[in-house]
JSON list of C-alpha atoms in Angstrom, two decimals:
[
{"chain": "A", "resi": 67, "resn": "CYS", "atom": "CA", "xyz": [-17.74, 39.93, -43.80]},
{"chain": "A", "resi": 68, "resn": "ASN", "atom": "CA", "xyz": [-16.98, 36.49, -43.09]},
{"chain": "A", "resi": 69, "resn": "LYS", "atom": "CA", "xyz": [-18.04, 34.93, -40.39]},
{"chain": "A", "resi": 70, "resn": "GLU", "atom": "CA", "xyz": [-16.27, 32.78, -38.46]},
{"chain": "A", "resi": 71, "resn": "GLN", "atom": "CA", "xyz": [-19.03, 29.78, -37.68]},
{"chain": "A", "resi": 72, "resn": "ASN", "atom": "CA", "xyz": [-19.62, 28.55, -34.29]},
{"chain": "A", "resi": 73, "resn": "LEU", "atom": "CA", "xyz": [-19.58, 24.14, -35.21]},
{"chain": "A", "resi": 74, "resn": "ASP", "atom": "CA", "xyz": [-19.61, 23.52, -31.63]},
{"chain": "A", "resi": 75, "resn": "THR", "atom": "CA", "xyz": [-22.54, 20.66, -30.95]},
{"chain": "A", "resi": 76, "resn": "THR", "atom": "CA", "xyz": [-24.62, 21.42, -27.82]},
{"chain": "A", "resi": 77, "resn": "VAL", "atom": "CA", "xyz": [-26.18, 18.44, -26.15]},
{"chain": "A", "resi": 78, "resn": "ILE", "atom": "CA", "xyz": [-28.97, 19.61, -23.87]},
{"chain": "A", "resi": 79, "resn": "GLY", "atom": "CA", "xyz": [-31.75, 16.74, -22.19]},
{"chain": "A", "resi": 80, "resn": "GLU", "atom": "CA", "xyz": [-33.17, 15.24, -18.22]},
{"chain": "A", "resi": 81, "resn": "VAL", "atom": "CA", "xyz": [-33.26, 12.11, -16.88]},
{"chain": "A", "resi": 82, "resn": "ILE", "atom": "CA", "xyz": [-36.29, 10.96, -14.72]},
{"chain": "A", "resi": 83, "resn": "ASN", "atom": "CA", "xyz": [-38.44, 8.26, -13.40]},
{"chain": "A", "resi": 84, "resn": "HIS", "atom": "CA", "xyz": [-41.07, 6.34, -14.47]},
{"chain": "A", "resi": 85, "resn": "ASN", "atom": "CA", "xyz": [-43.22, 9.11, -12.69]},
{"chain": "A", "resi": 86, "resn": "SER", "atom": "CA", "xyz": [-41.33, 11.05, -15.88]},
{"chain": "A", "resi": 87, "resn": "ILE", "atom": "CA", "xyz": [-40.42, 13.55, -12.32]},
{"chain": "A", "resi": 88, "resn": "GLY", "atom": "CA", "xyz": [-36.05, 14.56, -12.57]},
{"chain": "A", "resi": 89, "resn": "VAL", "atom": "CA", "xyz": [-33.64, 13.11, -10.87]},
{"chain": "A", "resi": 90, "resn": "ALA", "atom": "CA", "xyz": [-30.44, 15.80, -10.07]},
{"chain": "A", "resi": 91, "resn": "ASN", "atom": "CA", "xyz": [-27.71, 14.21, -9.25]},
{"chain": "A", "resi": 92, "resn": "VAL", "atom": "CA", "xyz": [-27.55, 11.61, -12.27]},
{"chain": "A", "resi": 93, "resn": "THR", "atom": "CA", "xyz": [-23.88, 11.21, -13.78]},
{"chain": "A", "resi": 94, "resn": "ILE", "atom": "CA", "xyz": [-24.29, 11.59, -17.27]},
{"chain": "A", "resi": 95, "resn": "TYR", "atom": "CA", "xyz": [-20.61, 10.84, -18.92]},
{"chain": "A", "resi": 96, "resn": "ILE", "atom": "CA", "xyz": [-19.39, 12.22, -22.09]},
{"chain": "A", "resi": 97, "resn": "MET", "atom": "CA", "xyz": [-17.50, 8.90, -24.46]},
{"chain": "A", "resi": 98, "resn": "ARG", "atom": "CA", "xyz": [-15.35, 10.17, -27.54]},
{"chain": "A", "resi": 99, "resn": "GLY", "atom": "CA", "xyz": [-14.74, 7.54, -29.36]},
{"chain": "A", "resi": 100, "resn": "LYS", "atom": "CA", "xyz": [-12.65, 8.07, -33.43]},
{"chain": "A", "resi": 101, "resn": "SER", "atom": "CA", "xyz": [-13.90, 4.87, -36.29]},
{"chain": "A", "resi": 102, "resn": "ASN", "atom": "CA", "xyz": [-10.55, 4.28, -38.50]},
{"chain": "A", "resi": 103, "resn": "PRO", "atom": "CA", "xyz": [-11.32, 5.46, -42.21]},
{"chain": "A", "resi": 104, "resn": "ASP", "atom": "CA", "xyz": [-9.07, 1.83, -42.91]},
{"chain": "A", "resi": 105, "resn": "ASN", "atom": "CA", "xyz": [-11.57, -0.55, -41.53]},
{"chain": "A", "resi": 106, "resn": "TRP", "atom": "CA", "xyz": [-15.36, -0.83, -40.76]},
{"chain": "A", "resi": 107, "resn": "TRP", "atom": "CA", "xyz": [-14.80, -1.31, -36.86]},
{"chain": "A", "resi": 108, "resn": "PRO", "atom": "CA", "xyz": [-17.38, 1.16, -35.07]},
{"chain": "A", "resi": 109, "resn": "ALA", "atom": "CA", "xyz": [-15.25, 4.45, -33.73]},
{"chain": "A", "resi": 110, "resn": "ASN", "atom": "CA", "xyz": [-13.92, 2.77, -29.25]},
{"chain": "A", "resi": 111, "resn": "TYR", "atom": "CA", "xyz": [-15.33, 4.69, -26.96]},
{"chain": "A", "resi": 112, "resn": "GLN", "atom": "CA", "xyz": [-13.47, 5.90, -23.92]},
{"chain": "A", "resi": 113, "resn": "LYS", "atom": "CA", "xyz": [-15.08, 8.17, -21.37]},
{"chain": "A", "resi": 114, "resn": "TYR", "atom": "CA", "xyz": [-14.23, 11.81, -21.36]},
{"chain": "A", "resi": 115, "resn": "ASP", "atom": "CA", "xyz": [-15.57, 14.17, -19.81]},
{"chain": "A", "resi": 116, "resn": "SER", "atom": "CA", "xyz": [-18.40, 13.77, -17.12]},
{"chain": "A", "resi": 117, "resn": "VAL", "atom": "CA", "xyz": [-21.29, 16.47, -16.05]},
{"chain": "A", "resi": 118, "resn": "LEU", "atom": "CA", "xyz": [-23.99, 15.88, -13.02]},
{"chain": "A", "resi": 119, "resn": "THR", "atom": "CA", "xyz": [-28.22, 16.60, -13.54]},
{"chain": "A", "resi": 120, "resn": "ASN", "atom": "CA", "xyz": [-29.28, 19.92, -11.91]},
{"chain": "A", "resi": 121, "resn": "ALA", "atom": "CA", "xyz": [-32.05, 19.38, -8.85]},
{"chain": "A", "resi": 122, "resn": "VAL", "atom": "CA", "xyz": [-34.30, 18.74, -12.02]},
{"chain": "A", "resi": 123, "resn": "GLY", "atom": "CA", "xyz": [-33.00, 16.25, -13.73]},
{"chain": "A", "resi": 124, "resn": "GLU", "atom": "CA", "xyz": [-31.32, 18.66, -17.11]},
{"chain": "A", "resi": 125, "resn": "TYR", "atom": "CA", "xyz": [-28.17, 18.81, -17.92]},
{"chain": "A", "resi": 126, "resn": "TYR", "atom": "CA", "xyz": [-26.63, 20.43, -20.58]},
{"chain": "A", "resi": 127, "resn": "TYR", "atom": "CA", "xyz": [-22.94, 20.24, -21.97]},
{"chain": "A", "resi": 128, "resn": "LEU", "atom": "CA", "xyz": [-21.09, 21.47, -25.10]},
{"chain": "A", "resi": 129, "resn": "ILE", "atom": "CA", "xyz": [-18.98, 19.40, -27.68]},
{"chain": "A", "resi": 130, "resn": "LYS", "atom": "CA", "xyz": [-15.65, 21.35, -29.38]},
{"chain": "A", "resi": 131, "resn": "HIS", "atom": "CA", "xyz": [-16.09, 21.01, -33.17]},
{"chain": "A", "resi": 132, "resn": "ASP", "atom": "CA", "xyz": [-13.50, 18.35, -34.48]},
{"chain": "A", "resi": 133, "resn": "THR", "atom": "CA", "xyz": [-13.89, 14.78, -35.73]},
{"chain": "A", "resi": 134, "resn": "TYR", "atom": "CA", "xyz": [-14.49, 12.48, -32.93]},
{"chain": "A", "resi": 135, "resn": "SER", "atom": "CA", "xyz": [-17.53, 10.43, -32.15]},
{"chain": "A", "resi": 136, "resn": "TYR", "atom": "CA", "xyz": [-20.18, 10.89, -29.24]},
{"chain": "A", "resi": 137, "resn": "GLN", "atom": "CA", "xyz": [-21.53, 9.28, -27.28]},
{"chain": "A", "resi": 138, "resn": "ILE", "atom": "CA", "xyz": [-23.62, 10.83, -24.03]},
{"chain": "A", "resi": 139, "resn": "CYS", "atom": "CA", "xyz": [-23.90, 7.70, -21.37]},
{"chain": "A", "resi": 140, "resn": "CYS", "atom": "CA", "xyz": [-26.51, 8.04, -18.41]},
{"chain": "A", "resi": 141, "resn": "THR", "atom": "CA", "xyz": [-25.60, 6.07, -15.50]},
{"chain": "A", "resi": 142, "resn": "VAL", "atom": "CA", "xyz": [-27.60, 4.49, -12.84]},
{"chain": "A", "resi": 143, "resn": "PRO", "atom": "CA", "xyz": [-28.36, 5.84, -9.48]},
{"chain": "A", "resi": 144, "resn": "SER", "atom": "CA", "xyz": [-29.07, 4.35, -6.68]},
{"chain": "A", "resi": 145, "resn": "GLY", "atom": "CA", "xyz": [-32.34, 3.17, -6.19]},
{"chain": "A", "resi": 146, "resn": "TYR", "atom": "CA", "xyz": [-33.15, 2.59, -9.57]},
{"chain": "A", "resi": 147, "resn": "SER", "atom": "CA", "xyz": [-32.70, -0.46, -12.24]},
{"chain": "A", "resi": 148, "resn": "LYS", "atom": "CA", "xyz": [-32.04, 0.55, -14.75]},
{"chain": "A", "resi": 149, "resn": "VAL", "atom": "CA", "xyz": [-32.13, 3.38, -17.42]},
{"chain": "A", "resi": 150, "resn": "ASP", "atom": "CA", "xyz": [-33.88, 2.70, -21.26]},
{"chain": "A", "resi": 151, "resn": "GLU", "atom": "CA", "xyz": [-31.38, 2.93, -23.76]},
{"chain": "A", "resi": 152, "resn": "PHE", "atom": "CA", "xyz": [-27.19, 3.40, -21.96]},
{"chain": "A", "resi": 153, "resn": "CYS", "atom": "CA", "xyz": [-25.58, 5.60, -24.12]},
{"chain": "A", "resi": 154, "resn": "LYS", "atom": "CA", "xyz": [-27.20, 7.59, -27.43]},
{"chain": "A", "resi": 155, "resn": "LYS", "atom": "CA", "xyz": [-24.80, 8.95, -30.47]},
{"chain": "A", "resi": 156, "resn": "VAL", "atom": "CA", "xyz": [-24.64, 12.22, -30.56]},
{"chain": "A", "resi": 157, "resn": "THR", "atom": "CA", "xyz": [-25.83, 13.93, -34.16]},
{"chain": "A", "resi": 158, "resn": "LYS", "atom": "CA", "xyz": [-23.25, 17.00, -35.38]},
{"chain": "A", "resi": 159, "resn": "VAL", "atom": "CA", "xyz": [-25.24, 18.97, -37.42]},
{"chain": "A", "resi": 160, "resn": "LEU", "atom": "CA", "xyz": [-22.49, 21.03, -39.70]},
{"chain": "A", "resi": 161, "resn": "GLU", "atom": "CA", "xyz": [-23.00, 24.16, -41.93]},
{"chain": "A", "resi": 162, "resn": "MET", "atom": "CA", "xyz": [-26.36, 25.73, -40.12]},
{"chain": "A", "resi": 163, "resn": "ALA", "atom": "CA", "xyz": [-25.34, 28.94, -39.27]},
{"chain": "A", "resi": 164, "resn": "ASN", "atom": "CA", "xyz": [-27.60, 28.11, -36.19]},
{"chain": "A", "resi": 165, "resn": "PRO", "atom": "CA", "xyz": [-27.73, 23.86, -35.30]},
{"chain": "A", "resi": 166, "resn": "ALA", "atom": "CA", "xyz": [-30.70, 22.99, -33.35]},
{"chain": "A", "resi": 167, "resn": "PRO", "atom": "CA", "xyz": [-29.06, 21.41, -30.28]},
{"chain": "A", "resi": 168, "resn": "ASN", "atom": "CA", "xyz": [-29.00, 17.57, -30.01]},
{"chain": "A", "resi": 169, "resn": "ILE", "atom": "CA", "xyz": [-32.02, 16.55, -27.17]},
{"chain": "A", "resi": 170, "resn": "ILE", "atom": "CA", "xyz": [-31.16, 13.57, -24.86]},
{"chain": "A", "resi": 171, "resn": "ASN", "atom": "CA", "xyz": [-33.27, 11.89, -22.36]},
{"chain": "A", "resi": 172, "resn": "PHE", "atom": "CA", "xyz": [-33.17, 9.01, -20.33]},
{"chain": "A", "resi": 173, "resn": "LYS", "atom": "CA", "xyz": [-35.33, 7.34, -18.48]},
{"chain": "A", "resi": 174, "resn": "LEU", "atom": "CA", "xyz": [-34.98, 5.42, -15.20]},
{"chain": "A", "resi": 175, "resn": "SER", "atom": "CA", "xyz": [-36.87, 2.27, -14.31]},
{"chain": "A", "resi": 176, "resn": "PRO", "atom": "CA", "xyz": [-37.41, 1.52, -10.34]}
]
């Protein structure tokens, strides 16, 4: 009995401010890129999808299993000057029965 393995990648995280309080309605972009195996250039990322953080600053996204590389990018909402790191790479976990989700958090500065 060979059960079909689910290789989708779950990404969860939160966006917090300098007081560690979740920030609602922040746009999180999902960037999708493909690297060319014939050269050494990094993947060229393009906007693929987006989600908003909920009332307590959390977001959730499911990346379907494919051959692309993904990054999660956080926009800077009005009232803030910057985010700790705009984009963070998603690690795809393969060949595990229940892969752990990617936890990707962002911190905003005033």
